[in-house]
Coordinates of N, CA and C in Angstrom, one line a residue:
X18 N 18.3 37.7 16.3 CA 19.5 37.8 15.6 C 20.0 36.4 15.1
X19 N 19.6 35.4 15.8 CA 20.1 34.0 15.5 C 19.5 33.6 14.1
X20 N 18.4 34.1 13.8 CA 17.8 33.8 12.5 C 18.6 34.4 11.3
X21 N 19.2 35.6 11.5 CA 20.0 36.2 10.5 C 21.3 35.5 10.3
X22 N 21.8 35.0 11.4 CA 23.1 34.2 11.3 C 22.8 32.9 10.6
X23 N 21.7 32.2 10.9 CA 21.4 31.0 10.2 C 21.1 31.3 8.7
X24 N 20.4 32.4 8.4 CA 20.2 32.7 7.0 C 21.5 33.1 6.3
X25 N 22.4 33.7 7.0 CA 23.7 34.0 6.5 C 24.5 32.7 6.2
X26 N 24.3 31.7 7.1 CA 25.0 30.4 6.9 C 24.4 29.8 5.6
X27 N 23.1 29.9 5.4 CA 22.5 29.3 4.2 C 23.0 30.0 3.0
X28 N 23.1 31.4 3.0 CA 23.7 32.1 1.9 C 25.1 31.7 1.6
X29 N 25.9 31.5 2.6 CA 27.3 31.1 2.5 C 27.3 29.7 1.8
X30 N 26.5 28.8 2.3 CA 26.4 27.4 1.8 C 26.0 27.5 0.3
X31 N 25.0 28.3 0.0 CA 24.5 28.5 -1.4 C 25.6 29.0 -2.3
X32 N 26.3 30.0 -1.8 CA 27.4 30.6 -2.5 C 28.6 29.6 -2.7
X33 N 28.8 28.7 -1.8 CA 29.9 27.8 -1.8 C 29.5 26.5 -2.5
X34 N 28.2 26.3 -2.9 CA 27.7 25.0 -3.4 C 28.5 24.6 -4.6
X35 N 28.8 23.3 -4.8 CA 29.6 22.8 -5.9 C 28.6 22.4 -7.0
X36 N 28.2 23.4 -7.9 CA 27.2 23.1 -8.9 C 27.8 22.3 -10.0
X37 N 29.1 22.4 -10.3 CA 29.7 21.6 -11.4 C 29.6 20.1 -11.2
X38 N 29.8 19.6 -10.0 CA 29.7 18.2 -9.7 C 28.3 17.7 -9.4
X39 N 27.4 18.6 -9.3 CA 26.0 18.2 -9.0 C 25.3 17.8 -10.3
X40 N 25.3 16.5 -10.7 CA 24.9 16.1 -12.0 C 23.4 16.3 -12.2
X41 N 22.6 16.1 -11.1 CA 21.1 16.3 -11.2 C 20.8 17.7 -11.6
X42 N 21.6 18.7 -11.0 CA 21.4 20.1 -11.4 C 21.8 20.3 -12.9
X43 N 23.0 19.8 -13.3 CA 23.4 20.0 -14.6 C 22.4 19.4 -15.7
X44 N 21.9 18.2 -15.4 CA 20.9 17.7 -16.3 C 19.6 18.5 -16.3
X45 N 19.2 18.9 -15.1 CA 17.9 19.8 -15.1 C 18.1 21.1 -15.7
X46 N 19.3 21.7 -15.5 CA 19.6 23.0 -16.2 C 19.6 22.9 -17.7
X47 N 20.2 21.8 -18.2 CA 20.3 21.6 -19.6 C 18.8 21.5 -20.2
X48 N 18.0 20.7 -19.5 CA 16.6 20.5 -19.9 C 15.8 21.9 -19.9
X49 N 16.1 22.7 -18.9 CA 15.4 24.0 -18.8 C 15.9 24.9 -19.9
X50 N 17.2 24.9 -20.2 CA 17.7 25.7 -21.3 C 17.1 25.3 -22.6
X51 N 17.1 24.0 -22.8 CA 16.6 23.5 -24.1 C 15.1 23.8 -24.3
X52 N 14.3 23.7 -23.3 CA 12.9 24.0 -23.3 C 12.7 25.5 -23.5
X53 N 13.5 26.3 -22.9 CA 13.3 27.8 -23.0 C 13.7 28.2 -24.4
X54 N 14.8 27.6 -24.9 CA 15.2 28.0 -26.3 C 14.1 27.5 -27.3
X55 N 13.6 26.4 -27.1 CA 12.5 25.9 -28.0 C 11.3 26.8 -27.9
X56 N 10.9 27.3 -26.8 CA 9.8 28.3 -26.7 C 10.1 29.6 -27.4
X57 N 11.4 30.0 -27.3 CA 11.8 31.2 -28.0 C 11.7 31.0 -29.5
X58 N 12.1 29.9 -30.0 CA 12.1 29.6 -31.4 C 10.7 29.5 -31.9
X59 N 9.8 29.0 -31.1 CA 8.4 29.0 -31.5 C 7.8 30.4 -31.7
X60 N 8.2 31.3 -30.9 CA 7.8 32.7 -31.0 C 8.5 33.4 -32.1
X61 N 9.8 33.2 -32.3 CA 10.6 33.8 -33.3 C 11.6 32.8 -33.9
X62 N 11.3 32.3 -35.1 CA 12.2 31.2 -35.6 C 13.6 31.7 -35.9
X63 N 13.9 33.0 -35.9 CA 15.3 33.5 -36.2 C 16.1 33.4 -34.9
X64 N 15.6 33.1 -33.8 CA 16.3 33.1 -32.5 C 17.2 31.8 -32.5
X65 N 18.5 32.0 -32.2 CA 19.5 30.9 -32.2 C 20.0 30.6 -30.8
X66 N 19.9 31.6 -29.9 CA 20.4 31.4 -28.6 C 19.6 32.2 -27.6
X67 N 19.8 31.8 -26.3 CA 19.1 32.5 -25.2 C 19.8 33.8 -24.9
X68 N 19.2 34.9 -24.8 CA 19.8 36.1 -24.4 C 20.5 36.0 -23.0
X69 N 21.7 36.6 -22.8 CA 22.5 36.4 -21.6 C 21.7 36.7 -20.3
X70 N 20.9 37.8 -20.3 CA 20.2 38.1 -19.1 C 19.2 37.1 -18.8
X71 N 18.5 36.6 -19.8 CA 17.5 35.5 -19.5 C 18.2 34.2 -19.1
X72 N 19.4 33.9 -19.7 CA 20.1 32.7 -19.3 C 20.6 32.8 -17.9
X73 N 21.1 34.0 -17.4 CA 21.5 34.1 -16.1 C 20.4 33.9 -15.1
X74 N 19.2 34.5 -15.5 CA 18.0 34.4 -14.6 C 17.6 32.9 -14.5
X75 N 17.6 32.2 -15.6 CA 17.2 30.8 -15.6 C 18.2 30.0 -14.7
X76 N 19.5 30.3 -14.8 CA 20.5 29.6 -14.0 C 20.3 29.8 -12.5
X77 N 20.1 31.1 -12.2 CA 19.9 31.5 -10.8 C 18.6 30.8 -10.2
X78 N 17.5 30.8 -11.0 CA 16.3 30.1 -10.5 C 16.5 28.6 -10.4
X79 N 17.2 28.0 -11.3 CA 17.4 26.6 -11.2 C 18.3 26.3 -10.0
X80 N 19.3 27.1 -9.8 CA 20.2 26.9 -8.6 C 19.4 26.9 -7.4
X81 N 18.5 27.9 -7.3 CA 17.7 28.1 -6.1 C 16.8 26.9 -5.9
X82 N 16.1 26.4 -7.0 CA 15.2 25.3 -6.9 C 16.0 24.0 -6.4
X83 N 17.1 23.7 -7.1 CA 17.8 22.5 -6.8 C 18.5 22.6 -5.4
X84 N 18.9 23.8 -5.0 CA 19.5 24.0 -3.7 C 18.5 23.7 -2.6
X85 N 17.3 24.3 -2.8 CA 16.2 24.1 -1.8 C 15.8 22.7 -1.7
X86 N 15.7 22.0 -2.8 CA 15.3 20.6 -2.8 C 16.4 19.7 -2.2
X87 N 17.6 20.0 -2.5 CA 18.7 19.1 -2.0 C 19.0 19.3 -0.5
X88 N 19.0 20.6 0.0 CA 19.4 20.9 1.4 C 18.2 21.0 2.3
X89 N 17.0 21.3 1.8 CA 15.9 21.6 2.6 C 15.8 23.0 3.1
X90 N 16.9 23.8 2.8 CA 16.9 25.2 3.2 C 16.1 26.0 2.2
X91 N 15.5 27.1 2.7 CA 14.7 28.0 1.8 C 15.5 29.2 1.5
X92 N 15.6 29.6 0.3 CA 16.4 30.8 -0.1 C 15.6 31.6 -1.1
X93 N 15.5 32.9 -0.8 CA 14.9 33.9 -1.6 C 15.9 34.6 -2.4
X94 N 15.9 34.5 -3.8 CA 16.9 35.0 -4.6 C 17.1 36.5 -4.5
X95 N 16.0 37.3 -4.3 CA 16.1 38.7 -4.1 C 16.9 39.1 -2.8
X96 N 16.5 38.3 -1.7 CA 17.2 38.6 -0.5 C 18.7 38.1 -0.5
X97 N 18.9 37.0 -1.2 CA 20.3 36.6 -1.4 C 21.1 37.6 -2.2
X98 N 20.6 38.1 -3.3 CA 21.3 39.1 -4.1 C 21.6 40.3 -3.3
X99 N 20.7 40.7 -2.4 CA 20.9 41.9 -1.6 C 22.0 41.6 -0.6
X100 N 21.9 40.4 0.1 CA 23.0 40.0 1.0 C 24.3 40.0 0.3
X101 N 24.3 39.4 -0.9 CA 25.6 39.2 -1.7 C 26.2 40.6 -2.0
X102 N 25.3 41.6 -2.4 CA 25.8 42.9 -2.7 C 26.5 43.6 -1.5
X103 N 26.0 43.3 -0.3 CA 26.5 44.0 0.8 C 27.6 43.2 1.6
X104 N 27.6 41.9 1.4 CA 28.5 41.0 2.2 C 29.5 40.2 1.4
X105 N 29.3 40.0 0.1 CA 30.2 39.1 -0.6 C 31.7 39.5 -0.5
X106 N 32.0 40.8 -0.4 CA 33.4 41.1 -0.3 C 34.0 40.7 1.0
X107 N 33.3 40.3 2.0 CA 33.8 39.8 3.3 C 34.1 38.3 3.2
X108 N 33.7 37.6 2.1 CA 33.9 36.2 2.0 C 34.6 35.9 0.7
X109 N 35.5 34.8 0.7 CA 36.1 34.4 -0.5 C 35.5 33.0 -0.9
X110 N 35.3 32.8 -2.2 CA 34.8 31.5 -2.7 C 36.0 30.6 -3.0
X111 N 36.1 29.5 -2.4 CA 37.1 28.6 -2.6 C 36.5 27.2 -2.4
X112 N 37.2 26.2 -2.1 CA 36.6 24.9 -1.7 C 35.7 25.1 -0.5
X113 N 36.0 26.1 0.3 CA 35.2 26.4 1.4 C 35.2 27.9 1.6
X114 N 34.0 28.5 1.9 CA 34.0 29.9 2.1 C 34.5 30.3 3.5
X115 N 35.4 31.2 3.6 CA 36.0 31.7 4.8 C 35.8 33.2 4.9
X116 N 35.8 33.7 6.1 CA 35.7 35.1 6.3 C 37.1 35.6 6.0
X117 N 37.2 36.7 5.2 CA 38.5 37.2 4.8 C 39.1 37.9 6.0
X118 N 40.4 37.7 6.1 CA 41.2 38.4 7.2 C 42.2 39.3 6.6
X119 N 43.2 39.7 7.4 CA 44.2 40.6 7.0 C 45.2 39.9 6.0
X120 N 45.4 38.6 6.1 CA 46.3 37.9 5.3 C 45.8 37.9 3.8
X121 N 44.5 38.0 3.6 CA 44.0 38.0 2.2 C 44.2 39.3 1.6
X122 N 44.3 40.4 2.3 CA 44.4 41.7 1.7 C 45.7 41.9 0.9
X123 N 46.7 41.2 1.2 CA 47.9 41.3 0.4 C 47.8 40.7 -1.0
X124 N 47.1 39.5 -1.0 CA 46.9 38.9 -2.3 C 45.9 39.7 -3.2
X125 N 44.9 40.4 -2.6 CA 44.0 41.2 -3.4 C 44.7 42.4 -3.9
X126 N 45.7 42.9 -3.2 CA 46.4 44.1 -3.7 C 47.2 43.7 -4.9
X127 N 47.8 42.5 -5.0 CA 48.5 42.1 -6.1 C 47.6 41.9 -7.3
X128 N 46.4 41.5 -7.1 CA 45.4 41.3 -8.2 C 45.0 42.6 -8.8
X129 N 44.9 43.7 -7.9 CA 44.5 45.0 -8.4 C 45.4 45.7 -9.3
X130 N 46.7 45.2 -9.3 CA 47.7 45.8 -10.3 C 47.4 45.5 -11.7
X131 N 46.8 44.3 -11.9 CA 46.5 43.9 -13.3 C 45.1 44.5 -13.6
X132 N 44.7 44.3 -14.9 CA 43.4 44.8 -15.3 C 42.3 44.2 -14.5
X133 N 41.4 45.0 -13.9 CA 40.3 44.4 -13.1 C 39.3 43.7 -14.0
X134 N 38.7 42.6 -13.6 CA 37.7 41.9 -14.4 C 36.4 42.7 -14.5
X135 N 35.8 42.5 -15.6 CA 34.5 43.2 -15.9 C 33.4 42.5 -15.1
X136 N 32.6 43.3 -14.5 CA 31.5 42.8 -13.7 C 30.2 43.2 -14.4
X137 N 29.3 42.2 -14.6 CA 28.0 42.5 -15.3 C 26.9 42.3 -14.3
X138 N 27.1 42.2 -13.1 CA 26.1 42.1 -12.1 C 25.5 43.5 -11.8
X139 N 24.3 43.7 -12.2 CA 23.6 45.0 -12.1 C 23.7 45.5 -10.7
X140 N 23.3 44.7 -9.7 CA 23.3 45.2 -8.3 C 24.7 45.6 -7.8
X141 N 25.7 44.8 -8.3 CA 27.1 45.1 -7.9 C 27.5 46.4 -8.5
X142 N 27.1 46.7 -9.7 CA 27.4 48.0 -10.4 C 26.7 49.1 -9.7
X143 N 25.5 48.9 -9.3 CA 24.8 50.0 -8.6 C 25.5 50.3 -7.3
X144 N 25.9 49.2 -6.6 CA 26.6 49.4 -5.3 C 27.9 50.2 -5.5
X145 N 28.6 49.9 -6.5 CA 29.9 50.6 -6.8 C 29.6 52.1 -7.1
X146 N 28.5 52.3 -7.9 CA 28.2 53.7 -8.2 C 27.8 54.5 -7.0
X147 N 26.9 53.9 -6.2 CA 26.4 54.5 -5.0 C 27.6 54.8 -4.0
X148 N 28.5 53.9 -3.9 CA 29.6 54.1 -3.0 C 30.7 55.0 -3.5
X149 N 30.7 55.3 -4.8 CA 31.7 56.2 -5.4 C 33.0 55.4 -5.8
X150 N 33.0 54.1 -5.8 CA 34.1 53.3 -6.1 C 34.2 53.3 -7.6
X151 N 35.5 53.1 -8.2 CA 35.6 52.9 -9.6 C 35.0 51.6 -10.1
X152 N 34.5 51.6 -11.3 CA 33.9 50.4 -11.9 C 34.9 49.7 -12.7
X153 N 35.1 48.4 -12.4 CA 36.1 47.6 -13.2 C 35.8 47.6 -14.7
X154 N 36.8 47.8 -15.5 CA 36.7 47.7 -16.9 C 36.3 49.1 -17.5
X155 N 36.1 50.1 -16.7 CA 35.7 51.4 -17.3 C 36.9 52.4 -17.1
X156 N 37.3 53.0 -18.2 CA 38.4 54.0 -18.1 C 37.9 55.3 -17.4
X157 N 38.8 55.8 -16.6 CA 38.5 57.1 -16.0 C 38.9 58.2 -16.9
X158 N 38.1 59.2 -17.2 CA 38.3 60.3 -18.0 C 38.5 61.5 -17.2
X159 N 39.6 62.3 -17.3 CA 39.8 63.4 -16.4 C 38.8 64.5 -16.8
X160 N 38.5 65.3 -15.8 CA 37.6 66.4 -15.9 C 38.3 67.7 -16.4
X161 N 38.8 67.7 -17.6 CA 39.5 68.9 -18.2 C 38.8 69.3 -19.4
X162 N 38.9 70.7 -19.6 CA 38.3 71.2 -20.8 C 39.4 71.9 -21.6
X163 N 39.5 71.5 -22.9 CA 40.6 72.1 -23.7 C 40.1 73.4 -24.3
X164 N 40.5 74.5 -23.8 CA 40.0 75.8 -24.2 C 40.6 76.3 -25.5
X165 N 41.9 75.9 -25.8 CA 42.5 76.4 -27.0 C 42.1 75.8 -28.3
X166 N 41.3 74.8 -28.2 CA 40.8 74.1 -29.4 C 39.4 74.4 -29.8
X167 N 38.9 75.5 -29.4 CA 37.5 75.9 -29.8 C 37.4 76.2 -31.3
X168 N 36.2 76.2 -31.8 CA 36.0 76.5 -33.2 C 35.1 77.8 -33.3
X169 N 35.2 78.5 -34.4 CA 34.4 79.7 -34.7 C 33.3 79.3 -35.7
X170 N 32.2 80.1 -35.6 CA 31.1 79.8 -36.6 C 31.5 80.3 -37.9
X171 N 31.3 79.5 -38.9 CA 31.7 79.8 -40.3 C 30.5 80.0 -41.2
X172 N 29.3 79.6 -40.8 CA 28.1 79.7 -41.6 C 27.3 81.0 -41.2
X173 N 26.6 81.6 -42.1 CA 25.8 82.7 -41.7 C 24.6 82.3 -41.0
X174 N 24.0 83.2 -40.2 CA 22.9 82.9 -39.4 C 21.7 82.7 -40.3
X175 N 20.9 81.6 -40.1 CA 19.8 81.3 -40.9 C 18.6 82.3 -40.7
X176 N 17.9 82.6 -41.7 CA 16.7 83.5 -41.5 C 15.5 82.7 -41.1
X177 N 14.8 83.3 -40.2 CA 13.6 82.6 -39.7 C 12.5 82.7 -40.7
X178 N 11.5 81.8 -40.7 CA 10.4 81.9 -41.7 C 9.7 83.2 -41.8
X179 N 9.5 83.9 -40.8 CA 8.8 85.2 -40.8 C 9.7 86.3 -41.3
X180 N 11.0 86.0 -41.4 CA 11.9 87.1 -41.9 C 12.2 86.9 -43.3
X181 N 11.8 85.9 -44.0 CA 12.2 85.6 -45.4 C 11.7 86.6 -46.4
X182 N 10.5 87.1 -46.2 CA 9.9 88.0 -47.2 C 10.1 89.5 -46.8
X183 N 10.8 89.8 -45.8 CA 11.0 91.2 -45.4 C 12.3 91.8 -45.9
X184 N 12.3 93.0 -46.1 CA 13.6 93.7 -46.5 C 14.1 94.3 -45.2
X185 N 15.4 94.5 -45.1 CA 15.9 95.1 -43.8 C 15.3 96.4 -43.4
X186 N 14.8 97.2 -44.4 CA 14.3 98.5 -44.0 C 12.9 98.4 -43.4
X187 N 12.1 97.4 -43.7 CA 10.8 97.2 -43.2 C 10.7 96.5 -41.9
X188 N 11.7 95.9 -41.4 CA 11.7 95.2 -40.2 C 11.4 96.1 -39.0
X189 N 11.9 97.3 -39.1 CA 11.7 98.2 -37.9 C 10.4 99.0 -38.0
X190 N 9.8 99.0 -39.1 CA 8.6 99.8 -39.3 C 7.3 99.0 -39.2
X191 N 7.3 97.9 -38.6 CA 6.1 97.0 -38.5 C 5.2 97.6 -37.5
X192 N 3.9 97.7 -37.9 CA 2.9 98.2 -36.9 C 1.8 97.1 -36.8
X193 N 1.2 97.0 -35.7 CA 0.2 96.0 -35.4 C -1.2 96.6 -35.3
X194 N -1.4 97.7 -35.9 CA -2.7 98.4 -35.9 C -3.6 98.0 -37.0

C-alpha cells in the first residue's frame, strides 16, 4: 500500500506543478508545437493550426517528459488520468494541493449557483455519464411528450411498383398457376 501512497504523492505533485514559471518546459513546448505544426503543414499546406485534441495530447506528453526529467519521478499518463478521474474531486489545485475538507464544501456550493464551466476532458465526461451526474454546460430536457400537437397525414399513400399497372378489380383475382 505504501507504493500507492507514494504514487499518489507523485500525482499530486504533478497536478500541482507550476508549469507557467518553468521556463525550460515553456521553451520545449513551444519548440514541440512549432515542429508539429510544420509537419502538419508539410502534409497539408492548408493547415493553419494544431487541432485542439492533438495540442492537448502534445502538452500532456511534454509535461510528463519534463516532470520526469526534473523530479526523477516516473509517471504514466494513462494511470494518472485514471487516478485524476477518480480522485481529483478530493483535491483542490492552488499554490499547494490540499485534501478538501468540510470548509471547502460551502465555497463549492456558491460556485454551483452560477453557470457550470464546460469540461472537455473525455474521461471526466464518461465518469459523469456513468455516475448519472449532470454534465456541466448541457441543458436538461424534460421527458414530456406533447400529445395535443400531433399532425395528421395529408398525402395519399404511394403505390408500390408492383401495384402501378393493376386495376383495383384485378388485385383480388391474381392466380399463381
